[in-house]
GROMACS .gro file of C-alpha atoms in nm:
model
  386
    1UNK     CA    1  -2.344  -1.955   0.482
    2UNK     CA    2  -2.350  -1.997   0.067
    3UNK     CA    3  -1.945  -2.052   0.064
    4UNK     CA    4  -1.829  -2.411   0.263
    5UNK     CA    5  -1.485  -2.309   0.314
    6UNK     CA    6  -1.382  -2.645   0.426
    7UNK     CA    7  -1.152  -2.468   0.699
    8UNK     CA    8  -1.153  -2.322   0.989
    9UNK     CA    9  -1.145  -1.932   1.014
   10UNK     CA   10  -0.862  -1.971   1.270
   11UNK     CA   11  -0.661  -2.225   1.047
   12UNK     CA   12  -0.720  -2.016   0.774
   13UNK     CA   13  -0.569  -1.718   0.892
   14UNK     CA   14  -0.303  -1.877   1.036
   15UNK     CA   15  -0.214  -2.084   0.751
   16UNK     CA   16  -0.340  -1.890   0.411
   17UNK     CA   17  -0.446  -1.584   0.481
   18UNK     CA   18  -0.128  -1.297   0.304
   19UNK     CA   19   0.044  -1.623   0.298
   20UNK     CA   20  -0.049  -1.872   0.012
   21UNK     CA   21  -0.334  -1.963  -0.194
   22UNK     CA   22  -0.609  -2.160  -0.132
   23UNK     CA   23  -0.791  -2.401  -0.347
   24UNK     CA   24  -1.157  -2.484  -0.227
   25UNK     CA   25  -1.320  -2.731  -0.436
   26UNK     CA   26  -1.728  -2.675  -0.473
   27UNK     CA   27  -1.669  -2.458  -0.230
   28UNK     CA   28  -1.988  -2.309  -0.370
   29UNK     CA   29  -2.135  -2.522  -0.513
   30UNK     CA   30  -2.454  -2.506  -0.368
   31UNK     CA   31  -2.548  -2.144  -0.508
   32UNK     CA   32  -2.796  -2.172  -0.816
   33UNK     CA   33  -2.680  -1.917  -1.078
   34UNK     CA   34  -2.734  -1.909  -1.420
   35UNK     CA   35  -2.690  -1.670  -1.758
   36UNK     CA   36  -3.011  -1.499  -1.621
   37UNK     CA   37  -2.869  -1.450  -1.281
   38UNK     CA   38  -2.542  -1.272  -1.475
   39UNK     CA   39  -2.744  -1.081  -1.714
   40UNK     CA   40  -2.944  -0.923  -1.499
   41UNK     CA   41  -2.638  -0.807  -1.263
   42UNK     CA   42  -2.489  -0.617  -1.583
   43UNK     CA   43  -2.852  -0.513  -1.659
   44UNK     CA   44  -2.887  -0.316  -1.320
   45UNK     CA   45  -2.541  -0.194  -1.339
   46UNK     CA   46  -2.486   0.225  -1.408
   47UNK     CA   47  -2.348   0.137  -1.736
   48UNK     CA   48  -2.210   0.545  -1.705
   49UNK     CA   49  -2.021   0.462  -1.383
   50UNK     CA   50  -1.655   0.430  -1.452
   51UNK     CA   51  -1.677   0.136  -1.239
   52UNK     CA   52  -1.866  -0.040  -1.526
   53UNK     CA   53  -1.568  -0.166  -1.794
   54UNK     CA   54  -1.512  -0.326  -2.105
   55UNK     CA   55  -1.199  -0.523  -2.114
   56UNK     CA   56  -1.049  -0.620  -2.462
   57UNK     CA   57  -0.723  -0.756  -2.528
   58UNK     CA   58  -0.553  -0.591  -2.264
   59UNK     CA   59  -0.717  -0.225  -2.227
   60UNK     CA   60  -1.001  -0.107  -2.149
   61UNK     CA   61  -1.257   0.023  -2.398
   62UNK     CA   62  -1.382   0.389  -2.413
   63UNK     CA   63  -1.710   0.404  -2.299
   64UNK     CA   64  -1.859   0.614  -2.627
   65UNK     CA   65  -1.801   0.312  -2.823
   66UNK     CA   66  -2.021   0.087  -2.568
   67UNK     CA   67  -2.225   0.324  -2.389
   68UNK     CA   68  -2.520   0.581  -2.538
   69UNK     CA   69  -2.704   0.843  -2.377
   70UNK     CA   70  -3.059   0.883  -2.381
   71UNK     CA   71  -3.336   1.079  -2.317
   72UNK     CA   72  -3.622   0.917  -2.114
   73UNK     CA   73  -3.916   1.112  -2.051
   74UNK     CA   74  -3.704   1.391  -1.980
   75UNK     CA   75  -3.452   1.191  -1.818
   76UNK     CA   76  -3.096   1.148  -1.899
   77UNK     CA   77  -3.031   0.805  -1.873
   78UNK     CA   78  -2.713   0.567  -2.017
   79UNK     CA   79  -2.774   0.206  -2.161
   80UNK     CA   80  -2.549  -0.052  -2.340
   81UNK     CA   81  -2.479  -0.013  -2.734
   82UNK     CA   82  -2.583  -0.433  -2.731
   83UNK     CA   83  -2.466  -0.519  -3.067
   84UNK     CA   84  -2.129  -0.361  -2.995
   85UNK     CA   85  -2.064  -0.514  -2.669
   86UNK     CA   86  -2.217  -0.867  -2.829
   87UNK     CA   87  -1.920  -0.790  -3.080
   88UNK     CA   88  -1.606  -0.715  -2.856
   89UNK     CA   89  -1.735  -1.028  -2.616
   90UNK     CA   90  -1.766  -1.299  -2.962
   91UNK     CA   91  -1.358  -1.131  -3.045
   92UNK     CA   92  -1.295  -1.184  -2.645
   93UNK     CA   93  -1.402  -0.906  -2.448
   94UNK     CA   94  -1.497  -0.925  -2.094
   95UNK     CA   95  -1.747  -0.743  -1.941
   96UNK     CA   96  -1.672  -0.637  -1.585
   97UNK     CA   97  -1.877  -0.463  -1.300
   98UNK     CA   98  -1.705  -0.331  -1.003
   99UNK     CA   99  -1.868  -0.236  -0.686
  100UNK     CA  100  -2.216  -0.419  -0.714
  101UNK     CA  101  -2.446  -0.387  -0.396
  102UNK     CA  102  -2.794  -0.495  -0.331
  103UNK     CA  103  -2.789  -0.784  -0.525
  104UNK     CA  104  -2.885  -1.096  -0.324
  105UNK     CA  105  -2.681  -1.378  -0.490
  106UNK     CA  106  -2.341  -1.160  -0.491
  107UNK     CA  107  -2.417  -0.997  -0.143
  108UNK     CA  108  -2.461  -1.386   0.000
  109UNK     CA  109  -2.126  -1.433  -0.104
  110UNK     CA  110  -1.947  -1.123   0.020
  111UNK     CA  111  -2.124  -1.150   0.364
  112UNK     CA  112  -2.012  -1.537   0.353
  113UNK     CA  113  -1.648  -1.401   0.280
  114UNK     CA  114  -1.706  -1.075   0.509
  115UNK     CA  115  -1.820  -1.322   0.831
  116UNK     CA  116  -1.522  -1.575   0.753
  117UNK     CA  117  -1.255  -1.284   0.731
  118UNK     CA  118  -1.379  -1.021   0.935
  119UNK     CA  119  -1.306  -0.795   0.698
  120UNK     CA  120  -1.497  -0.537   0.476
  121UNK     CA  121  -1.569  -0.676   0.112
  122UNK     CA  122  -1.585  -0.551  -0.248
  123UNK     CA  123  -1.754  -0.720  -0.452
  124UNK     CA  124  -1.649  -0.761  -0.882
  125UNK     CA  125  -1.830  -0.950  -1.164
  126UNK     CA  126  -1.607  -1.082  -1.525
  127UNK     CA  127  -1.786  -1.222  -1.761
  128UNK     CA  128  -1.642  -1.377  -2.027
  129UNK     CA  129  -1.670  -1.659  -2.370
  130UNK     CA  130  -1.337  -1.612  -2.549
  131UNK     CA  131  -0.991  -1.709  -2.503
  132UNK     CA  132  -0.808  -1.378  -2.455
  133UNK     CA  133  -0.727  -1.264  -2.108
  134UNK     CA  134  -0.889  -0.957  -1.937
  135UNK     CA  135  -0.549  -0.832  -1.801
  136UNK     CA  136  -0.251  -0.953  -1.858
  137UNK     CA  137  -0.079  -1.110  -1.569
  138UNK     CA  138  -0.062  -0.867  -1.266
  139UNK     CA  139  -0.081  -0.837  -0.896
  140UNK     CA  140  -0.369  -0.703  -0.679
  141UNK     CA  141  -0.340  -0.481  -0.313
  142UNK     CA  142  -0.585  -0.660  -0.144
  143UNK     CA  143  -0.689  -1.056  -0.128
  144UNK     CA  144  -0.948  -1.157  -0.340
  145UNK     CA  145  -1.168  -1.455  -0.322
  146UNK     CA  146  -1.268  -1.561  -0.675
  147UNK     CA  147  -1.577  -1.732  -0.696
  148UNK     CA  148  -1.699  -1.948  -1.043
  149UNK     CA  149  -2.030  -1.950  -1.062
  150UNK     CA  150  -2.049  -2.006  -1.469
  151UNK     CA  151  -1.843  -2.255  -1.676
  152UNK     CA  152  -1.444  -2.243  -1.608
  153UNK     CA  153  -1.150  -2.077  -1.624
  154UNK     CA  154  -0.772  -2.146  -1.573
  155UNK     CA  155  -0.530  -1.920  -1.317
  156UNK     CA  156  -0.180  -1.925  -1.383
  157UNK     CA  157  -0.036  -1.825  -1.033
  158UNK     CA  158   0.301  -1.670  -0.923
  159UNK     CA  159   0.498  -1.661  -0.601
  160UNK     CA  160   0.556  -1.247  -0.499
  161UNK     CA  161   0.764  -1.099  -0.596
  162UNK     CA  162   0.692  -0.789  -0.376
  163UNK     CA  163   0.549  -0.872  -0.096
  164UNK     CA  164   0.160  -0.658   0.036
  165UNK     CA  165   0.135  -0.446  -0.173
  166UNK     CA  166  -0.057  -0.128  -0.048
  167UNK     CA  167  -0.346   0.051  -0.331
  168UNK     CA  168  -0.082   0.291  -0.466
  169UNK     CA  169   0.156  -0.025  -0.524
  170UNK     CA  170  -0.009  -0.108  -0.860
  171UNK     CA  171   0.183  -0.399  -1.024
  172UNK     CA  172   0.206  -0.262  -1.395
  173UNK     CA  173   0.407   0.060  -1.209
  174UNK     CA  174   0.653  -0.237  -1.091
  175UNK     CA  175   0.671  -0.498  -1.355
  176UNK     CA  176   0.970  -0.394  -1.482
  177UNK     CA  177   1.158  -0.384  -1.166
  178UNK     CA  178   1.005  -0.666  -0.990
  179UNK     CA  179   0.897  -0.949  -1.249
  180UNK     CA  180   0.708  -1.250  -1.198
  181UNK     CA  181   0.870  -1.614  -1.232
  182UNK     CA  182   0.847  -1.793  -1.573
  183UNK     CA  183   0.748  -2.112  -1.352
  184UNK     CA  184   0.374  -2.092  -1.196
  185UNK     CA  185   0.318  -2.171  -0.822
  186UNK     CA  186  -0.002  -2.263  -0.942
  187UNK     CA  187  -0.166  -2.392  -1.251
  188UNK     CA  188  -0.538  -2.482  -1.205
  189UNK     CA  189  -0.870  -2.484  -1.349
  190UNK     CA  190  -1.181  -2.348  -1.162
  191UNK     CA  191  -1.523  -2.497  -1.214
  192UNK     CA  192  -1.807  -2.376  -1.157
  193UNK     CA  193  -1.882  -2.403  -0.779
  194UNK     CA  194  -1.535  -2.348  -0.677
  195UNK     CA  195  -1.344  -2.089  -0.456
  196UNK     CA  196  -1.010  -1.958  -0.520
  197UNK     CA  197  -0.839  -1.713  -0.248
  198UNK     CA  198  -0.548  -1.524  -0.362
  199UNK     CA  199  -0.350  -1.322  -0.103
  200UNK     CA  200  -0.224  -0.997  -0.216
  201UNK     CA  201   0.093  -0.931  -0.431
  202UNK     CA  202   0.070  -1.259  -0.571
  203UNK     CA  203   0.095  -1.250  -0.959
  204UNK     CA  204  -0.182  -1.437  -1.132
  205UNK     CA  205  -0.359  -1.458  -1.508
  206UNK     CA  206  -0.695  -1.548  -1.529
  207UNK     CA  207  -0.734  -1.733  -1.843
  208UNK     CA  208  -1.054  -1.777  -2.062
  209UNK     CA  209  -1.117  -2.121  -2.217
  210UNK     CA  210  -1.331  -2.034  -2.506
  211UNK     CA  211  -1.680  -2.084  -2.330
  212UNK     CA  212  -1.867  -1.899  -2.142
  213UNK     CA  213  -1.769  -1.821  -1.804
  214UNK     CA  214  -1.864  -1.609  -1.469
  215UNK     CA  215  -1.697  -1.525  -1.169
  216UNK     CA  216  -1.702  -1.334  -0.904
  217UNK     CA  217  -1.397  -1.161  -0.737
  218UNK     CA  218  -1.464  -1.046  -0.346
  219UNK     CA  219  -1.171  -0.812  -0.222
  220UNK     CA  220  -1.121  -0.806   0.120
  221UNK     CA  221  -1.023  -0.471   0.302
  222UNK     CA  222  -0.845  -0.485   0.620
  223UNK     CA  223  -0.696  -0.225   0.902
  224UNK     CA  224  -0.310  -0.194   0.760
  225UNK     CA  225   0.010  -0.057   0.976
  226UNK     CA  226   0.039   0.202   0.745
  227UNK     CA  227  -0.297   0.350   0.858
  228UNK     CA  228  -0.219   0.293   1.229
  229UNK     CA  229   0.080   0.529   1.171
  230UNK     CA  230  -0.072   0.739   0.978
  231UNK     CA  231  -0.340   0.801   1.263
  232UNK     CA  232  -0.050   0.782   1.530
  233UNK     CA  233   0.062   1.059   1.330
  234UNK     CA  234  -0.223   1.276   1.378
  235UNK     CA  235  -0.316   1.170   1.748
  236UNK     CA  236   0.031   1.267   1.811
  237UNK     CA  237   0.018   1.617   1.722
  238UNK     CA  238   0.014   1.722   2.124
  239UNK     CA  239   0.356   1.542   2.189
  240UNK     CA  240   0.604   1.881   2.152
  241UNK     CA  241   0.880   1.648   2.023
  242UNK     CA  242   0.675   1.655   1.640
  243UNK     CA  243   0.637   2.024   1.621
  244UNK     CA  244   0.963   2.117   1.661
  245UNK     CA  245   1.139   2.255   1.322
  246UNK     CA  246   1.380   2.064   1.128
  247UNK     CA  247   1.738   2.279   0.994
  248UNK     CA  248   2.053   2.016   0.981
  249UNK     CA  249   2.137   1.668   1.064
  250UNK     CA  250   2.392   1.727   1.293
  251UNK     CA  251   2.145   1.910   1.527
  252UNK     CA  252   1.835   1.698   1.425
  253UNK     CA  253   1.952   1.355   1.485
  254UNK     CA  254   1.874   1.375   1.861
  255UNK     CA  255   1.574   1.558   1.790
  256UNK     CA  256   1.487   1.237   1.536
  257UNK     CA  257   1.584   0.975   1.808
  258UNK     CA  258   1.377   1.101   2.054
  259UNK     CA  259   1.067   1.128   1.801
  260UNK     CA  260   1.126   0.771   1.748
  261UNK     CA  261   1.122   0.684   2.069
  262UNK     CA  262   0.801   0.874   2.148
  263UNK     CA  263   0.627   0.676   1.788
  264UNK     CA  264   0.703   0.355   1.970
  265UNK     CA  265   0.576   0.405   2.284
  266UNK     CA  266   0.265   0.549   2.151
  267UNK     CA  267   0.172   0.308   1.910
  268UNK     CA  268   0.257   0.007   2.113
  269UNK     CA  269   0.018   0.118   2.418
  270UNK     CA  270  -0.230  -0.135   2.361
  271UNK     CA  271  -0.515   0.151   2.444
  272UNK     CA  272  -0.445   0.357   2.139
  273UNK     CA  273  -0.409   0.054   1.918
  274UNK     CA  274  -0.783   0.013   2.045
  275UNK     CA  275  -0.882   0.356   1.985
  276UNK     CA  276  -0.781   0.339   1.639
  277UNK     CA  277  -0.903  -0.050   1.585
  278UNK     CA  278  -1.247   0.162   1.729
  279UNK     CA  279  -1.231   0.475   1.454
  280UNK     CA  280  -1.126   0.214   1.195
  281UNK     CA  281  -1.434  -0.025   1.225
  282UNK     CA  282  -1.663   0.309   1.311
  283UNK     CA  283  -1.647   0.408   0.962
  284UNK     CA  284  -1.711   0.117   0.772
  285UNK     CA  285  -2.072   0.056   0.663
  286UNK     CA  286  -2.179  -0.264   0.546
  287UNK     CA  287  -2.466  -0.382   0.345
  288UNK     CA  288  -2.814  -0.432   0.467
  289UNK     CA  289  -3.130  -0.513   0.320
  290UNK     CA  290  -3.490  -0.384   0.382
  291UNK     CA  291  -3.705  -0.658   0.566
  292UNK     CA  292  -4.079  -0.449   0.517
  293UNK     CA  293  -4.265  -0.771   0.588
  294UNK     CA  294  -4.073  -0.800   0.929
  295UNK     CA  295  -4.066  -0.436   1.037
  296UNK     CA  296  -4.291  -0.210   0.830
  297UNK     CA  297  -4.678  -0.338   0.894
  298UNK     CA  298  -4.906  -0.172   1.086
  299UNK     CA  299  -4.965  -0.446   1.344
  300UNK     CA  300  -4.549  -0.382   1.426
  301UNK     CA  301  -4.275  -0.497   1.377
  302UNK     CA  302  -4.236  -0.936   1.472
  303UNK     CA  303  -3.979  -1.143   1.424
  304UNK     CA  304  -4.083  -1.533   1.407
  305UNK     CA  305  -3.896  -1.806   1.586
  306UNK     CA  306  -3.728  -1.962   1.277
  307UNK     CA  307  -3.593  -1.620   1.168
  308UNK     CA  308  -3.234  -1.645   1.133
  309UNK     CA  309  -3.024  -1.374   1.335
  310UNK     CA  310  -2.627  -1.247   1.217
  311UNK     CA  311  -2.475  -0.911   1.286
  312UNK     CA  312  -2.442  -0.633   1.001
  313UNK     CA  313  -2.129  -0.587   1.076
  314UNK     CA  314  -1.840  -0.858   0.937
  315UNK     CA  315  -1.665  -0.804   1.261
  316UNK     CA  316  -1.796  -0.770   1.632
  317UNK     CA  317  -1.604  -0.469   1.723
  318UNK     CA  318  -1.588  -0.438   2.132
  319UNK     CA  319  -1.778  -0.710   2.245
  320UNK     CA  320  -1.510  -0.877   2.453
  321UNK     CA  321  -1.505  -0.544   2.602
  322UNK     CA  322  -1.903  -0.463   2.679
  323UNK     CA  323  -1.972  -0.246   2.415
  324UNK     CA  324  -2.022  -0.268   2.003
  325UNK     CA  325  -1.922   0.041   1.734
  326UNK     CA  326  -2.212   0.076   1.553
  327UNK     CA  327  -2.261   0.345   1.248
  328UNK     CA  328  -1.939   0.509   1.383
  329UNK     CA  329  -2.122   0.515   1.744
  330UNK     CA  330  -1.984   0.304   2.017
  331UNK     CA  331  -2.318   0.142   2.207
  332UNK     CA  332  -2.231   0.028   2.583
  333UNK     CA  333  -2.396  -0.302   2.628
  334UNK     CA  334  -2.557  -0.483   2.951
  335UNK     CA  335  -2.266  -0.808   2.979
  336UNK     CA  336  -2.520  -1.078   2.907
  337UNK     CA  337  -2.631  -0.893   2.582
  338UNK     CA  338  -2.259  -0.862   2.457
  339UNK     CA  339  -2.231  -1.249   2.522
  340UNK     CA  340  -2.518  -1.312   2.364
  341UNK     CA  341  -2.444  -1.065   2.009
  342UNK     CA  342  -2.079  -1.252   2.031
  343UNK     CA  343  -2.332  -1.630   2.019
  344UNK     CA  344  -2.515  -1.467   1.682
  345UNK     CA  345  -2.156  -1.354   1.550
  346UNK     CA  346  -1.986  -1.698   1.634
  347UNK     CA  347  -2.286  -1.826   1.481
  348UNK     CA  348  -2.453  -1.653   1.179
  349UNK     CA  349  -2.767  -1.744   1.017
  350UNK     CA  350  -2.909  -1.906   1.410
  351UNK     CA  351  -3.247  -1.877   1.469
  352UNK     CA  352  -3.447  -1.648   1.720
  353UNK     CA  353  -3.544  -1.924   1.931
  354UNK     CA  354  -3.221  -2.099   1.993
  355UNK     CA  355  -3.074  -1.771   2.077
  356UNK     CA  356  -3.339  -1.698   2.322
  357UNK     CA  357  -3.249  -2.047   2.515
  358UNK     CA  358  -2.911  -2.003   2.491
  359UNK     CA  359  -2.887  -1.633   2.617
  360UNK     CA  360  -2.822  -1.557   3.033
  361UNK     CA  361  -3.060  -1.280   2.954
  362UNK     CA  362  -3.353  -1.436   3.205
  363UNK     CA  363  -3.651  -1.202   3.066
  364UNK     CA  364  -3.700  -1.381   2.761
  365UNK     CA  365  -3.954  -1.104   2.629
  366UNK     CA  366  -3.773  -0.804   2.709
  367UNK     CA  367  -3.462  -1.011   2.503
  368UNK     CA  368  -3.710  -1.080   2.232
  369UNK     CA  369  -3.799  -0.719   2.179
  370UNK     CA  370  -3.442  -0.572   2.236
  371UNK     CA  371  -3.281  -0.831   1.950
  372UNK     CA  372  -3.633  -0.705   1.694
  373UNK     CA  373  -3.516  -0.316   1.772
  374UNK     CA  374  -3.141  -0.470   1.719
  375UNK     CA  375  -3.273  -0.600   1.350
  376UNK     CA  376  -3.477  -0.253   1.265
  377UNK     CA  377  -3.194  -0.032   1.349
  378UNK     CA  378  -2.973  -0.273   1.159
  379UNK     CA  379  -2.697  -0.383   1.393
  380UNK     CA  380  -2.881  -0.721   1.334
  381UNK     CA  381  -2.990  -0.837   0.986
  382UNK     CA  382  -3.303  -1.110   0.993
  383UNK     CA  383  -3.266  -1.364   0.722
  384UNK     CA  384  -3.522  -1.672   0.676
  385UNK     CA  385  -3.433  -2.044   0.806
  386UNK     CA  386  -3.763  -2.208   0.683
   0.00000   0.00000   0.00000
């Protein structure tokens, strides 16, 4: 794992995580990144994608004034206006990517934060060398673990003021009604190497120091109660009580009570909350990288000893219970081979060998070849140990 948390995932969900924020000094410190490594992020960025942004004291810039289309061998392709961005950046701009996939040194950090969370993860990229701030001081609807990777930067943090926020609870629609403190709960300055989480709703400014400085922000996406109504909701649709009409509260207040009644006892049966923890997990998709030396020769596919086994997936969905949701598919599984996927989960990054000794699985071959058809179809990802 890139990220030392220097916690437990237990303690930190039980102490930190939607509560407070967390400080974790050289948390990564051991991740080798450099101008280079940032540049050539931005340079394999769509540049078109509105996910691509421009940030200059306080608004974002229109994309004509950055951006310029261009005709490549008959291809319409988009590419940075340099000198202009160069421009906005030396004034204070900060260029920011949203979204980025399939780029090792980011995705080793969102699978670090994805395996410690469980949850699904965005991945952003700011860079900056000014002093003005990207935003001004807001709020964001999901937790975000920022990562300094260049120079530094200082975070003014404040205490909620409305507490989880959901995505269409955007803090500049409630500014006026629910302000921050003057007084920061925080007031710290992140070097390069270390880890700042920041649970949801809480207010914060990141602040440019006048050097150069990179950072990546990893939003983490959880299962909410809202959506567990909202799929009660639907599931519900055969319960008569919900499709009866609505006129008058006098002779809908009965109707309403019993409707309540029915919500509760449906959404606290712990088999529905597993059939929608099930859907939920089914459609989520995370990142994966092609391994053509492992699986693509002719001789077949061969996994060595040292390779290094984790699951795709952030979080083991049904192994407690014999089975795993894979690609939105749920894959019954022989009891020893759902113990031994729950080792590789409670272990990421452990070789092929020491899973093989540690597995009940007694035919060690057979177990060999199921875990290399695990890693081609991608409910395993091999990584190297040595």
């Amino acid at each position: 794992m890139c990220i030392d948390f220097g916690i437990s995932r237990e303690a930190f969900r039980d102490e930190y995580q939607e509560r407070k924020p967390l400080l974790i000094k050289g948390g990564a410190s051991d991740i080798a990144f450099g101008w280079s490594d940032a540049c050539g992020i931005f340079d394999r960025c769509n540049v078109a994608d509105p996910s691509f942004k421009l940030s200059y004291d306080g608004s974002l810039r229109p994309k004509k004034e950055y951006v310029e289309r261009y005709m490549d061998i008959g291809t319409a392709r988009h590419r940075l206006i340099k000198p202009v961005v160069y421009d906005y950046m030396r004034k204070g701009a900060t260029l920011i990517a949203n979204r980025i996939k399939h780029e090792p040194k980011v995705s080793a950090c969102a699978r670090a934060v994805g395996e410690f969370t469980g949850r699904q993860v965005v991945s952003s990229a700011y860079a900056v060398f000014g002093e003005k701030s990207s935003f001004r001081s807001h709020w964001d609807t999901r937790d975000v673990f920022a990562v300094q990777l260049i120079g530094r930067k200082r975070w003014l943090i404040y205490e909620p003021t409305f507490e989880l926020p959901l995505s269409t609870q955007q803090s500049k629609d409630y500014e006026s009604k629910y302000p921050h403190s003057r007084k920061p709960y925080l007031d710290l300055i992140l070097e390069a190497g270390d880890v700042l989480y920041v649970p949801r709703g809480w207010w914060h400014d990141p602040l440019p120091l006048g050097e150069g400085s990179f950072h990546l922000a990893l939003g983490t996406f959880p299962a909410y109660v809202v959506d567990y109504l909202g799929w009660a909701m639907h599931q519900m649709q055969d319960v008569i009580v919900v499709r009866k009409s609505l006129d008058d509260w006098a002779t809908d207040e009965p109707v309403l009570q019993e409707l309540a009644g029915e919500i509760v006892s449906f959404m606290r049966a712990p088999e529905n909350y597993e059939r929608f923890m099930d859907e939920f997990h089914s459609s989520l998709r995370d990142e994966a990288s092609l391994a053509l030396e492992d699986f693509a020769d002719a001789r077949g596919p061969r996994l060595s000893d040292e390779t290094g086994l984790r699951l795709r997936a952030h979080r083991a969905r049904g192994l407690s219970f014999g089975y795993l949701i894979h690609d939105g598919r749920k894959m019954s599984l022989n009891p020893q081979v759902a113990e031994t996927l729950r080792f590789i989960s409670e272990s990421p990054g452990v070789s092929l060998c020491t899973v093989l000794e540690h597995s009940a699985v007694e035919d060690k071959a057979l177990l060999r070849q199921l875990l290399t058809d695990f890693c081609q179809r991608d409910i395993l990802c091999s990584c190297r140990t040595a």
